[in-house]
Coordinates of N, CA and C and ligand atoms in Angstrom, one line a residue:
M29 N 194.7 275.7 -51.8 CA 194.0 273.7 -51.4 C 194.5 273.5 -49.7
L30 N 193.0 273.4 -48.8 CA 194.0 272.4 -47.4 C 192.9 270.7 -47.3
K31 N 194.4 270.8 -46.9 CA 193.9 269.6 -45.7 C 193.2 269.5 -45.0
V32 N 191.8 268.4 -44.7 CA 191.2 268.8 -43.8 C 190.8 267.1 -43.6
F33 N 191.6 266.3 -43.8 CA 191.2 264.3 -42.4 C 192.1 263.7 -43.6
E34 N 193.1 263.1 -42.9 CA 194.2 261.5 -43.1 C 193.6 261.0 -42.6
D35 N 194.1 259.6 -43.5 CA 193.9 258.2 -42.7 C 194.1 257.2 -42.9
F36 N 194.9 255.6 -42.6 CA 195.9 255.1 -43.6 C 194.1 253.9 -44.1
D37 N 193.5 254.4 -43.3 CA 192.1 253.7 -44.6 C 191.4 254.7 -45.9
I38 N 191.1 254.1 -46.9 CA 191.6 254.9 -48.3 C 189.6 254.8 -47.5
T39 N 188.9 253.7 -47.4 CA 187.7 253.7 -47.3 C 187.3 254.7 -47.2
L40 N 187.7 255.2 -45.8 CA 187.2 255.9 -44.5 C 187.8 257.7 -45.3
V41 N 188.2 257.6 -46.2 CA 188.6 258.9 -47.2 C 187.6 259.1 -48.1
G42 N 188.2 258.2 -48.5 CA 187.0 258.6 -49.4 C 185.0 258.4 -48.6
H43 N 185.0 257.5 -48.6 CA 184.0 258.0 -47.5 C 183.0 259.1 -47.0
Y44 N 184.5 260.2 -46.2 CA 184.2 261.1 -46.1 C 184.4 262.3 -47.1
Q45 N 184.5 261.9 -48.1 CA 185.0 262.7 -49.4 C 183.6 262.5 -49.9
S46 N 183.2 261.2 -49.5 CA 181.3 261.7 -50.5 C 180.1 262.6 -50.2
I47 N 180.9 263.1 -48.5 CA 179.6 263.6 -47.4 C 179.7 264.9 -48.0
L48 N 181.2 264.7 -47.2 CA 181.6 266.6 -48.2 C 181.1 267.4 -49.1
E49 N 181.3 266.2 -50.5 CA 180.9 266.3 -52.4 C 179.5 266.4 -52.1
A50 N 178.4 265.3 -51.6 CA 177.1 265.4 -51.4 C 177.1 266.8 -50.2
E51 N 177.9 267.4 -49.6 CA 177.7 268.9 -49.1 C 177.3 270.1 -49.7
G52 N 178.6 270.0 -50.8 CA 178.3 270.7 -52.4 C 180.2 271.2 -51.9
I53 N 180.9 271.1 -50.8 CA 182.0 270.9 -50.7 C 183.2 270.4 -52.1
A54 N 183.6 270.6 -52.5 CA 185.0 270.7 -53.6 C 186.0 269.7 -53.1
T55 N 186.4 268.7 -53.4 CA 187.7 267.9 -52.9 C 188.2 267.1 -53.9
F56 N 189.1 266.7 -52.9 CA 190.6 266.3 -53.6 C 191.1 265.4 -53.8
M57 N 191.5 264.2 -53.3 CA 192.3 263.3 -52.4 C 193.4 262.8 -53.1
K58 N 194.5 263.2 -52.6 CA 195.9 262.8 -52.8 C 196.2 261.3 -52.2
N59 N 197.2 261.2 -52.6 CA 197.9 259.6 -52.1 C 197.2 258.6 -52.3
Q60 N 195.6 258.6 -52.9 CA 195.2 258.0 -53.8 C 195.3 256.3 -54.3
F61 N 196.2 256.6 -54.3 CA 196.7 255.0 -55.1 C 198.5 255.1 -54.7
G62 N 198.5 255.5 -53.4 CA 199.8 255.2 -52.5 C 200.1 254.5 -52.5
T63 N 199.2 253.5 -51.9 CA 199.8 252.6 -50.9 C 200.2 251.7 -51.7
S64 N 200.0 251.3 -53.2 CA 200.7 250.3 -54.1 C 202.9 250.6 -53.5
G65 N 203.0 252.0 -54.0 CA 204.0 252.4 -53.3 C 204.6 251.8 -51.6
A66 N 204.1 251.9 -50.8 CA 204.2 251.6 -49.5 C 205.5 251.5 -49.3
G67 N 206.1 250.4 -49.6 CA 207.7 250.1 -49.3 C 209.3 250.8 -50.0
E68 N 208.2 252.0 -51.2 CA 210.0 252.5 -51.2 C 209.5 253.9 -51.3
L69 N 208.3 254.2 -50.5 CA 207.5 255.9 -50.3 C 208.0 256.2 -49.4
P70 N 208.0 257.2 -48.7 CA 208.6 257.4 -47.1 C 206.9 257.5 -46.7
F71 N 206.4 257.3 -45.2 CA 205.4 256.9 -44.7 C 205.3 257.7 -44.9
I72 N 205.2 258.6 -44.4 CA 204.3 259.8 -44.5 C 203.6 260.4 -46.2
E73 N 204.9 259.5 -46.7 CA 203.7 260.4 -48.5 C 203.0 259.3 -48.8
V74 N 202.4 257.9 -48.4 CA 201.2 257.3 -48.9 C 199.7 257.4 -48.0
I75 N 199.2 258.3 -47.4 CA 198.5 258.5 -46.3 C 197.6 259.2 -47.3
P76 N 196.5 258.5 -47.8 CA 195.3 259.1 -48.4 C 194.9 260.4 -47.7
Q77 N 194.7 261.3 -48.3 CA 194.8 262.8 -47.9 C 193.5 263.2 -48.3
L78 N 192.5 263.9 -47.9 CA 191.3 264.6 -48.5 C 191.5 266.1 -48.0
W79 N 191.4 267.3 -49.3 CA 191.5 268.2 -49.2 C 190.6 269.0 -49.4
V80 N 190.3 269.6 -49.5 CA 189.1 271.2 -49.9 C 190.4 272.4 -50.7
L81 N 189.1 272.3 -52.1 CA 189.9 273.1 -53.5 C 189.6 274.6 -53.0
N82 N 188.9 274.7 -52.1 CA 188.4 276.4 -51.9 C 188.4 276.2 -50.7
E83 N 189.5 277.0 -49.7 CA 189.7 277.1 -48.4 C 188.8 277.8 -47.0
A84 N 187.8 278.8 -48.4 CA 186.4 279.0 -47.3 C 185.7 278.4 -47.0
D85 N 186.1 277.2 -47.5 CA 185.0 275.5 -47.2 C 186.1 274.1 -46.1
A86 N 187.2 274.9 -45.8 CA 188.0 274.2 -45.2 C 187.2 274.0 -43.5
G87 N 186.7 275.0 -42.6 CA 186.0 275.5 -42.2 C 185.1 274.0 -41.8
R88 N 184.2 274.8 -42.8 CA 183.0 273.3 -42.4 C 183.3 272.1 -42.6
A89 N 184.1 271.5 -43.7 CA 184.2 270.5 -43.5 C 185.3 270.0 -42.7
E90 N 186.0 270.2 -42.2 CA 186.1 270.5 -40.5 C 185.6 269.7 -39.2
G91 N 184.4 270.6 -40.4 CA 183.1 270.3 -39.3 C 182.4 269.3 -39.2
L92 N 181.8 269.2 -40.4 CA 181.3 267.8 -41.0 C 182.4 266.7 -40.3
I93 N 183.5 266.6 -40.8 CA 184.7 265.6 -40.3 C 184.4 265.2 -39.0
R94 N 184.6 265.8 -38.2 CA 184.6 266.1 -36.4 C 183.3 265.4 -36.3
D95 N 181.9 265.8 -36.7 CA 180.9 264.9 -35.9 C 181.1 263.9 -36.5
L96 N 181.2 263.5 -37.5 CA 181.3 261.8 -38.1 C 182.5 260.7 -37.2
R97 N 183.4 261.2 -37.3 CA 184.4 261.4 -36.1 C 183.5 260.4 -34.6
H98 N 183.2 261.6 -34.3 CA 183.6 261.9 -33.1 C 181.8 263.2 -32.4
P99 N 180.3 262.1 -33.0 CA 179.2 263.5 -32.2 C 179.8 263.7 -31.2
G100 N 180.0 265.4 -31.0 CA 179.9 264.9 -29.6 C 180.9 265.5 -28.7
G101 N 182.0 264.7 -28.9 CA 183.0 264.2 -28.2 C 184.0 265.2 -28.5
P102 N 185.3 264.8 -27.5 CA 186.6 264.8 -28.2 C 187.3 265.8 -29.8
D103 N 187.8 266.7 -29.6 CA 188.3 266.8 -31.5 C 189.7 266.0 -31.1
L104 N 190.0 265.1 -32.0 CA 191.2 263.9 -32.4 C 191.5 264.2 -33.8
L105 N 190.9 265.8 -34.1 CA 191.5 265.6 -35.0 C 193.1 267.0 -35.3
Q106 N 192.5 267.4 -34.0 CA 194.2 268.6 -34.2 C 195.4 267.6 -34.6
A107 N 195.9 268.5 -34.9 CA 197.7 267.9 -34.4 C 198.0 268.2 -33.3
W108 N 198.8 267.2 -32.2 CA 199.3 267.2 -31.4 C 200.5 267.6 -31.0
D109 N 200.9 267.8 -30.5 CA 202.4 268.6 -29.8 C 202.2 267.4 -28.6
C110 N 203.9 266.7 -28.6 CA 204.1 265.2 -27.7 C 204.5 265.7 -26.3
P111 N 203.8 265.2 -25.2 CA 204.6 265.9 -24.1 C 205.5 265.8 -23.5
A112 N 205.9 265.0 -24.0 CA 207.3 264.5 -23.1 C 208.7 264.7 -23.8
C113 N 208.0 264.8 -25.1 CA 209.4 266.1 -26.4 C 209.0 267.4 -27.1
G114 N 207.3 267.5 -26.9 CA 207.3 268.7 -27.6 C 207.5 268.6 -28.9
T115 N 207.7 267.4 -29.5 CA 207.5 267.9 -31.4 C 206.3 267.1 -31.8
S116 N 206.1 268.1 -32.9 CA 204.2 268.3 -33.6 C 203.9 267.3 -34.3
H117 N 202.9 267.1 -34.6 CA 202.6 265.8 -35.1 C 201.4 266.1 -35.5
E118 N 201.1 265.6 -36.3 CA 199.4 265.8 -36.8 C 199.1 264.7 -36.3
A119 N 198.0 265.1 -36.8 CA 197.0 264.5 -36.3 C 196.2 262.8 -36.5
A120 N 196.7 262.4 -37.2 CA 197.2 261.0 -37.7 C 197.7 260.4 -37.2
F121 N 199.1 261.1 -36.7 CA 198.9 259.6 -35.3 C 199.2 260.4 -33.9
T122 N 199.3 258.2 -33.8 CA 198.7 258.0 -32.5 C 199.4 258.3 -31.4
Q123 N 200.7 258.7 -31.7 CA 202.7 257.8 -31.2 C 203.6 259.2 -31.7
C124 N 204.1 258.7 -30.2 CA 205.0 259.9 -31.4 C 206.9 258.9 -31.5
W125 N 206.5 259.9 -33.0 CA 208.0 258.4 -34.1 C 209.2 259.2 -33.5
N126 N 209.1 260.4 -32.1 CA 211.0 260.9 -31.4 C 211.1 259.7 -30.5
C127 N 209.9 260.2 -29.7 CA 210.1 259.0 -28.4 C 209.2 258.1 -27.7
S128 N 207.9 257.8 -28.4 CA 207.5 256.4 -29.1 C 206.3 256.4 -28.2
T129 N 206.4 258.6 -27.2 CA 205.2 258.4 -25.9 C 203.7 257.8 -27.1
L130 N 202.7 257.5 -26.1 CA 201.3 257.9 -27.0 C 200.4 259.1 -27.4
R131 N 199.8 259.3 -27.7 CA 199.7 260.6 -28.1 C 198.2 261.0 -27.1
P132 N 198.4 262.1 -26.0 CA 197.5 262.1 -24.8 C 195.8 262.0 -24.6
D133 N 195.4 261.8 -23.7 CA 193.6 262.4 -24.5 C 193.9 263.5 -24.7
P134 N 192.3 264.0 -25.7 CA 192.8 265.1 -26.1 C 192.3 266.1 -24.8
P135 N 192.7 267.7 -25.1 CA 191.5 268.8 -23.6 C 190.3 268.1 -23.5
G136 N 189.9 268.4 -24.6 CA 188.1 268.3 -24.8 C 188.1 269.6 -26.0
E137 N 186.9 269.9 -25.7 CA 187.1 271.1 -26.4 C 187.1 271.5 -26.6
K138 N 187.7 272.5 -28.2 CA 188.4 273.4 -28.1 C 187.2 274.3 -28.9
N139 N 187.2 276.1 -28.5 CA 186.9 276.9 -28.5 C 185.3 277.3 -27.5
Ligands
ZN19 ZN1 208.2 262.1 -28.0

């Protein structure tokens, strides 16, 4: 399995899941009920995550989600490195947890 999307908005994750399923991509949602334990679990553990069961579908799934989020725009789903301290972050983070630097604007289209 490969994770293709995560967001604290479970409605959004569920929406993308239904779209991927409609495209014939088998998916699995993790942390679907995680928010109920948000007070006890580490922050990262309760982000609803969308996974694809077949890694062969991951590229297509990521492309679909990217188009949904930012039609023709820059890819904000990429993991990023803090420009100030170099810490690596998952795409869901908009601010460096280490030094509080905000995520820089993405460099534009990849590939
Ligand atoms: Zn930093």
